[in-house]
PDB file of C-alpha atoms in Angstrom:
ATOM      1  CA  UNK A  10       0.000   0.000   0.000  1.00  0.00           C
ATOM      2  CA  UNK A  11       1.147   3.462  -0.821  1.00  0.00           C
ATOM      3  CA  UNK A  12       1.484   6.372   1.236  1.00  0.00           C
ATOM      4  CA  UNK A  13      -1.693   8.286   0.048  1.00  0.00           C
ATOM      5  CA  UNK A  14      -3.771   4.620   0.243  1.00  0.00           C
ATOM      6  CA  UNK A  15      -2.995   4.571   3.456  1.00  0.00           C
ATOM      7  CA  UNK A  16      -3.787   8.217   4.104  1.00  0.00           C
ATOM      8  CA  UNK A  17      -7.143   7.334   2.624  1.00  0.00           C
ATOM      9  CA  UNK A  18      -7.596   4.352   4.330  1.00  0.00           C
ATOM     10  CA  UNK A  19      -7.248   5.619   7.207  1.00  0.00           C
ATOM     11  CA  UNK A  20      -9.704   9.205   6.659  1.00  0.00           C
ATOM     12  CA  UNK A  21     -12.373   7.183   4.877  1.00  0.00           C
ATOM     13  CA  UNK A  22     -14.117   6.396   7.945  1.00  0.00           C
ATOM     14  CA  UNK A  23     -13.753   9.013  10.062  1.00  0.00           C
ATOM     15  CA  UNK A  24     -15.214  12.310  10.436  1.00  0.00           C
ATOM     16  CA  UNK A  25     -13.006  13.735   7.552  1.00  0.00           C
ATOM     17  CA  UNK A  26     -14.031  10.818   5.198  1.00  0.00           C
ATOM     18  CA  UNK A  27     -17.926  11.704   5.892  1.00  0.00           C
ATOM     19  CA  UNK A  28     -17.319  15.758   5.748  1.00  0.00           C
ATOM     20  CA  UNK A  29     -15.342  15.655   2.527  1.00  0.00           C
ATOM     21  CA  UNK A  30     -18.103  14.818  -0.048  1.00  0.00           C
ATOM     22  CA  UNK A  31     -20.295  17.845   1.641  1.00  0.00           C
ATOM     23  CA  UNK A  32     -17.379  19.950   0.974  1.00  0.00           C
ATOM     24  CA  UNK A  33     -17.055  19.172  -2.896  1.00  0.00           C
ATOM     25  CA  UNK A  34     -20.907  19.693  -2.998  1.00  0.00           C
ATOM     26  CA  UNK A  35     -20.181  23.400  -2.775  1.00  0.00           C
ATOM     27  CA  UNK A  36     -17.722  23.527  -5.395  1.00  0.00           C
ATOM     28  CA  UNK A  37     -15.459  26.487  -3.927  1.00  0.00           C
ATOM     29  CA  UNK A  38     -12.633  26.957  -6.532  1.00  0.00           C
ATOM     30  CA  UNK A  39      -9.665  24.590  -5.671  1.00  0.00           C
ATOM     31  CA  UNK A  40     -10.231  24.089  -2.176  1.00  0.00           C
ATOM     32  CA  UNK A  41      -8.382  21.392   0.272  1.00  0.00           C
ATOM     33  CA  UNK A  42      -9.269  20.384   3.502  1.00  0.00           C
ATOM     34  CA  UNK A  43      -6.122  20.518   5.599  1.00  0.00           C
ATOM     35  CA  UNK A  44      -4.826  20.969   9.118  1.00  0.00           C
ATOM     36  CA  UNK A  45      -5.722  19.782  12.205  1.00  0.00           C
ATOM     37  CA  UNK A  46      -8.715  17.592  11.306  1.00  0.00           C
ATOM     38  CA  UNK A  47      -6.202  15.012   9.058  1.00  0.00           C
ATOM     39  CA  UNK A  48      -3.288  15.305  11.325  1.00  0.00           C
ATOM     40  CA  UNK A  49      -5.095  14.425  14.198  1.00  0.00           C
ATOM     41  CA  UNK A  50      -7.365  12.274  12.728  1.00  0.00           C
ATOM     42  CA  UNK A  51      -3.959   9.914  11.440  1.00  0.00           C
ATOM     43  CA  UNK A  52      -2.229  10.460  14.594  1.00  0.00           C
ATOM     44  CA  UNK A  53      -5.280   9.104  16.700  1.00  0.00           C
ATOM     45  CA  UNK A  54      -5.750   6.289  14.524  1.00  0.00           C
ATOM     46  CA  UNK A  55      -2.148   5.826  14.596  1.00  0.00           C
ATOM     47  CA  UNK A  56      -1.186   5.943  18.388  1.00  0.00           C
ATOM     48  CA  UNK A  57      -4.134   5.228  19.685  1.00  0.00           C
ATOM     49  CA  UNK A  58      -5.968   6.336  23.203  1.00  0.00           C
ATOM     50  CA  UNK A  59      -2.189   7.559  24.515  1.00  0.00           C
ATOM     51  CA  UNK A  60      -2.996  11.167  21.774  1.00  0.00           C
ATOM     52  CA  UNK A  61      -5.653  12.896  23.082  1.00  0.00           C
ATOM     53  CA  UNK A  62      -5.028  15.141  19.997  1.00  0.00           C
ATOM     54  CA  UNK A  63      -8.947  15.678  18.398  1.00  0.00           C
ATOM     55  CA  UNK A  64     -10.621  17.528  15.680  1.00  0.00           C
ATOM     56  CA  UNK A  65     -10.871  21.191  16.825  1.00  0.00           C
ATOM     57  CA  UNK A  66     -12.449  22.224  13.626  1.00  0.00           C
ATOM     58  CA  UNK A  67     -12.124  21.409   9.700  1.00  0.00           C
ATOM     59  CA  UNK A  68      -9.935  23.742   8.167  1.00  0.00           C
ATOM     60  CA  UNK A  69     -10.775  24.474   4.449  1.00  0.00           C
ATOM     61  CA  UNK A  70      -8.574  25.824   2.240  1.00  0.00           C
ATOM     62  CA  UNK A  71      -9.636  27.722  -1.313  1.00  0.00           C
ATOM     63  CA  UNK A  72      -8.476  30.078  -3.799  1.00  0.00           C
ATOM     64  CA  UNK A  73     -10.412  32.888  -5.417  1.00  0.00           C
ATOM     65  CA  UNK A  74      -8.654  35.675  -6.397  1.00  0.00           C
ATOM     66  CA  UNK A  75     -11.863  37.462  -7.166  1.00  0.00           C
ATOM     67  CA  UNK A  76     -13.423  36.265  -4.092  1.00  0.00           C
ATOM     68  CA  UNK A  77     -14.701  37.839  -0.455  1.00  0.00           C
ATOM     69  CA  UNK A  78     -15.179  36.631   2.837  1.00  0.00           C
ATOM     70  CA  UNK A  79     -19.153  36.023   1.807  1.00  0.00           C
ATOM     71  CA  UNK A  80     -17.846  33.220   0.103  1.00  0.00           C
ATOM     72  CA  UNK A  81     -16.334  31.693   3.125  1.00  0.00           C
ATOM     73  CA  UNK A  82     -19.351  32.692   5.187  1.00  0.00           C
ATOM     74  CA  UNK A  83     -21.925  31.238   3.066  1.00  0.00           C
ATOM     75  CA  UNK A  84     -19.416  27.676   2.713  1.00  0.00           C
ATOM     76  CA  UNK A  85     -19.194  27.778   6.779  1.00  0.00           C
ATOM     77  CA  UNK A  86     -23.306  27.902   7.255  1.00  0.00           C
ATOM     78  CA  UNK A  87     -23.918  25.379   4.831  1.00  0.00           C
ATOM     79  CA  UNK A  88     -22.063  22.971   6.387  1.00  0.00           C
ATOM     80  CA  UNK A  89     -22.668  23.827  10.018  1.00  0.00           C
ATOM     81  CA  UNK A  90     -26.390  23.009   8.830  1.00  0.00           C
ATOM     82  CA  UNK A  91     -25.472  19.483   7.633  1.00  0.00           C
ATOM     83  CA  UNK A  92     -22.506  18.659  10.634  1.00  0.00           C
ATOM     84  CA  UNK A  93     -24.005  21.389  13.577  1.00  0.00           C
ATOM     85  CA  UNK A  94     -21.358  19.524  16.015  1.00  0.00           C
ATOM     86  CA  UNK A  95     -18.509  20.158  13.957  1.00  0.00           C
ATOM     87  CA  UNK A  96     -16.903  24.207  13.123  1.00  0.00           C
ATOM     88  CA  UNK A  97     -15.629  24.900  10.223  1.00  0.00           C
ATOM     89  CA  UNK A  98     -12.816  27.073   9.651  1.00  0.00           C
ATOM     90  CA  UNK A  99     -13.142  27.728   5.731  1.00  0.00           C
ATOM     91  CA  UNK A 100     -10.576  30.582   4.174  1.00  0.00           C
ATOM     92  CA  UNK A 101      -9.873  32.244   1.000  1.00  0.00           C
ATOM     93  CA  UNK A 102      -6.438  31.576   0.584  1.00  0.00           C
ATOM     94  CA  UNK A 103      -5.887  34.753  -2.237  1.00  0.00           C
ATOM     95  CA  UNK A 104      -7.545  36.742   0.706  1.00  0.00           C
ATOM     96  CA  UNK A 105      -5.379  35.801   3.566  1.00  0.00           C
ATOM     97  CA  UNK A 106      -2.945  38.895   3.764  1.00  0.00           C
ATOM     98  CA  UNK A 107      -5.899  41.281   3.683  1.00  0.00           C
ATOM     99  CA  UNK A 108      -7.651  39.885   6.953  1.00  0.00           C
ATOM    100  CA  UNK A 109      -4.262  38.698   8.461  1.00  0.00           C
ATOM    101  CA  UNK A 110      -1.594  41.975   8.338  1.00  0.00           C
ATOM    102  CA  UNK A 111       1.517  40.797   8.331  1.00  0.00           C
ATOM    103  CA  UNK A 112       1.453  37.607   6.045  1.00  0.00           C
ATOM    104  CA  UNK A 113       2.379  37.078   2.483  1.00  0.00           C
ATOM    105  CA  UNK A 114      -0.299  37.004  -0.701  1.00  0.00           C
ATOM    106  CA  UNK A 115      -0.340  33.756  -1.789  1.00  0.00           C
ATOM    107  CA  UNK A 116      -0.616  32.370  -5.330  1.00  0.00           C
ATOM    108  CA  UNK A 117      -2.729  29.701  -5.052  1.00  0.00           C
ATOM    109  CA  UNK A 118      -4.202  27.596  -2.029  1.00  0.00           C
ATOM    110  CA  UNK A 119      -1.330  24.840  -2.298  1.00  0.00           C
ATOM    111  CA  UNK A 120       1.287  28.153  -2.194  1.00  0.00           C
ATOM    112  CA  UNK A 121      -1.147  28.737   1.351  1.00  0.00           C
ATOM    113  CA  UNK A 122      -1.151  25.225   2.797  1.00  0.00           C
ATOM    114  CA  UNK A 123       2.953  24.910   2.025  1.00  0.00           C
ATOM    115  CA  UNK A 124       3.395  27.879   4.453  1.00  0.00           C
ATOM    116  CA  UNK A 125       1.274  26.345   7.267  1.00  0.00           C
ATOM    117  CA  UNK A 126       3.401  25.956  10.558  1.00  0.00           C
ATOM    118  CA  UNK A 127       4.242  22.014  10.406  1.00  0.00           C
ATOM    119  CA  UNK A 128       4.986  19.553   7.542  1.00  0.00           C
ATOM    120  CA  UNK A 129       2.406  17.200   9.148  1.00  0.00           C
ATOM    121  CA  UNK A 130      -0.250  20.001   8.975  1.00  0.00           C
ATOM    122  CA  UNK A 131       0.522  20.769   5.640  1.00  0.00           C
ATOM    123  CA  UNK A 132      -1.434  18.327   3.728  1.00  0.00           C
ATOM    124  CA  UNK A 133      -4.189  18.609   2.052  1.00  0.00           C
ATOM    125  CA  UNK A 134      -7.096  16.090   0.711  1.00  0.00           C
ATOM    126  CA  UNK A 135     -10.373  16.289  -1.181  1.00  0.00           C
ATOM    127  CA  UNK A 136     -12.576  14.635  -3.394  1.00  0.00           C
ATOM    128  CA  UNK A 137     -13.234  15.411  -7.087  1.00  0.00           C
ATOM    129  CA  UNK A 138     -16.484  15.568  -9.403  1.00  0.00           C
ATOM    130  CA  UNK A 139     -16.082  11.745  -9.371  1.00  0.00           C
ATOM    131  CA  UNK A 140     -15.503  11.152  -6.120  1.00  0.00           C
ATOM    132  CA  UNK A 141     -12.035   9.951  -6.135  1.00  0.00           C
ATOM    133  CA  UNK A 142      -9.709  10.791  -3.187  1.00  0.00           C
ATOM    134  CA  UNK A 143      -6.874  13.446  -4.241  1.00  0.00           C
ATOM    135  CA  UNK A 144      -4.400  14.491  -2.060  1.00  0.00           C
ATOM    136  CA  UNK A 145      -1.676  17.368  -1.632  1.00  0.00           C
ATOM    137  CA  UNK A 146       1.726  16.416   0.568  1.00  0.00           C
ATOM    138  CA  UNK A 147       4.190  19.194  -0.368  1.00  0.00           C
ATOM    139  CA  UNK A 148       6.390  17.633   2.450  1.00  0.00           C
ATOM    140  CA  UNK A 149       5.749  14.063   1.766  1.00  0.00           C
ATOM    141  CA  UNK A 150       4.037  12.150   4.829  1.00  0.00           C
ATOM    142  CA  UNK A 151       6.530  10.414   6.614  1.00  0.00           C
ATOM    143  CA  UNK A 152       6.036  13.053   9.058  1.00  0.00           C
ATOM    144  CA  UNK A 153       2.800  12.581   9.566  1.00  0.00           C
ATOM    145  CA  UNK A 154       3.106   8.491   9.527  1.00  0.00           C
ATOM    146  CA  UNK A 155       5.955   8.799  12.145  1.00  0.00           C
ATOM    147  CA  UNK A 156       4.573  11.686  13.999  1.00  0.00           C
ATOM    148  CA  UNK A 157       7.729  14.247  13.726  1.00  0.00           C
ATOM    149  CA  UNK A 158       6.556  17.594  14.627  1.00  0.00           C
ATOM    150  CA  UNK A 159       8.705  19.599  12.672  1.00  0.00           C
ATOM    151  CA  UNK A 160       8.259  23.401  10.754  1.00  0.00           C
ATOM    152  CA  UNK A 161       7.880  24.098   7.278  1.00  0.00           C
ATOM    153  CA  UNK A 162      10.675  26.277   6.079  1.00  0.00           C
ATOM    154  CA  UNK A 163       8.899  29.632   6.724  1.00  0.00           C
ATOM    155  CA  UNK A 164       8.686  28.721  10.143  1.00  0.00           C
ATOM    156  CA  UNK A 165      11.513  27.114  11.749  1.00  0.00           C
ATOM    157  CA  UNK A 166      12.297  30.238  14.102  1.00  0.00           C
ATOM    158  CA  UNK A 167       8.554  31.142  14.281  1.00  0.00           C
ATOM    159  CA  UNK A 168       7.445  31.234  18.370  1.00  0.00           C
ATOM    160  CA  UNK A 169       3.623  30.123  17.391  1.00  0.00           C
ATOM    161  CA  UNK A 170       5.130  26.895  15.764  1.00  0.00           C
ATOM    162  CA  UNK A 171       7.148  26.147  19.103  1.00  0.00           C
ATOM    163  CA  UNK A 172       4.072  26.968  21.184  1.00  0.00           C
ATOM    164  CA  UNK A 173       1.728  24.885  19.022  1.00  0.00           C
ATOM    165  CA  UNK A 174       4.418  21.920  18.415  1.00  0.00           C
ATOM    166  CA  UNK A 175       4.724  21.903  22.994  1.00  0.00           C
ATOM    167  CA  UNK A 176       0.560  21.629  23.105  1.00  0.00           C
ATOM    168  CA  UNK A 177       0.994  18.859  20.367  1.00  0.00           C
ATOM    169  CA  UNK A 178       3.761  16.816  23.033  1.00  0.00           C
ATOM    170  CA  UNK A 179       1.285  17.528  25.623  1.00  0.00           C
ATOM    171  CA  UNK A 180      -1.685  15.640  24.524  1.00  0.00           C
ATOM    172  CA  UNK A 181       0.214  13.156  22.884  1.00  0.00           C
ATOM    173  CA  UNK A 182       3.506  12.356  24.321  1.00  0.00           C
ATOM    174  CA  UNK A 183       3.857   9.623  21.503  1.00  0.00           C
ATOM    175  CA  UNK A 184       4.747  12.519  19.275  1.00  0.00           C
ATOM    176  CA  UNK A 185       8.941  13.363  18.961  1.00  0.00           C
ATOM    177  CA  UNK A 186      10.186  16.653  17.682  1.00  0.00           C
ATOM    178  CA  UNK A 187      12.460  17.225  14.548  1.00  0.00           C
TER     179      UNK A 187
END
């Protein structure tokens, strides 16, 4: 089995597996779901009861250059109707540096997800028209299989990735640092 066939394998039935076919039902323009929800998700299923590491919320990433946040609005109540025990985080990703001061424009919403803080947060996966499984790992997923914590590039001296990387350790000691 592959890396991304076992990614899949081990979404598909979880709350990420039964969210991601609502999420390609609104059709926002190249959007991934990424983050939290498939890191812990994998590192759950992974390590078991010993990560207490959950799904906080289901961060959605898009790209609209033409877009507003009415679009992200409007994607967040639809699918708070369908899940209402789930939150959805859902941004657009050519927006970012105009609600955010301070961070870069990006190009497109993989150029987004690639900055994220960790390289086992920065993967992305959806489902197309036809309902097959895609994925985006800019940083591979042996990270996320062996549960290294470890920045992306643009954020190896960054103080949020040490703070977030120490609540990671602390609800799931399993986890080792890069």
């Amino acid at each position: 089995m592959n890396d991304t066939d076992r990614l899949q394998a081990l979404l598909a039935n979880s709350p990420v597996g039964i969210v991601l076919p609502a999420i390609a039902e609104i059709h926002l323009p190249n959007w991934w779901l990424a983050g939290g929800a498939v890191r812990n998700t994998v590192w759950r299923q992974i390590f078991g009861e010993d990560c207490q590491l959950v799904i906080k919320d289901f961060d959605i990433a898009f790209f609209d250059e033409g877009g507003d946040r009415s679009q992200e609005l409007a994607a967040k109540t639809i699918l708070m109707e369908q899940f209402p025990n789930y939150l959805f985080d859902i941004k657009n990703q050519a927006s970012f540096a105009r609600w955010r001061p301070g961070n870069k424009t990006y190009d497109s919403t993989e150029d987004g997800i690639k900055n994220w803080l960790h390289t086992a947060t920065a993967v992305g996966v959806r489902i197309n028209t036809d309902g097959k499984w895609q994925f985006f790992t800019p940083y591979g997923l042996d990270d996320l299989f062996n549960g290294i914590i470890q920045p992306t590039t643009a954020h190896i001296y960054n103080l949020d990735a040490e703070r977030k990387a120490s609540e990671f350790l602390q609800k799931c000691p399993c986890l080792r640092m890069a």
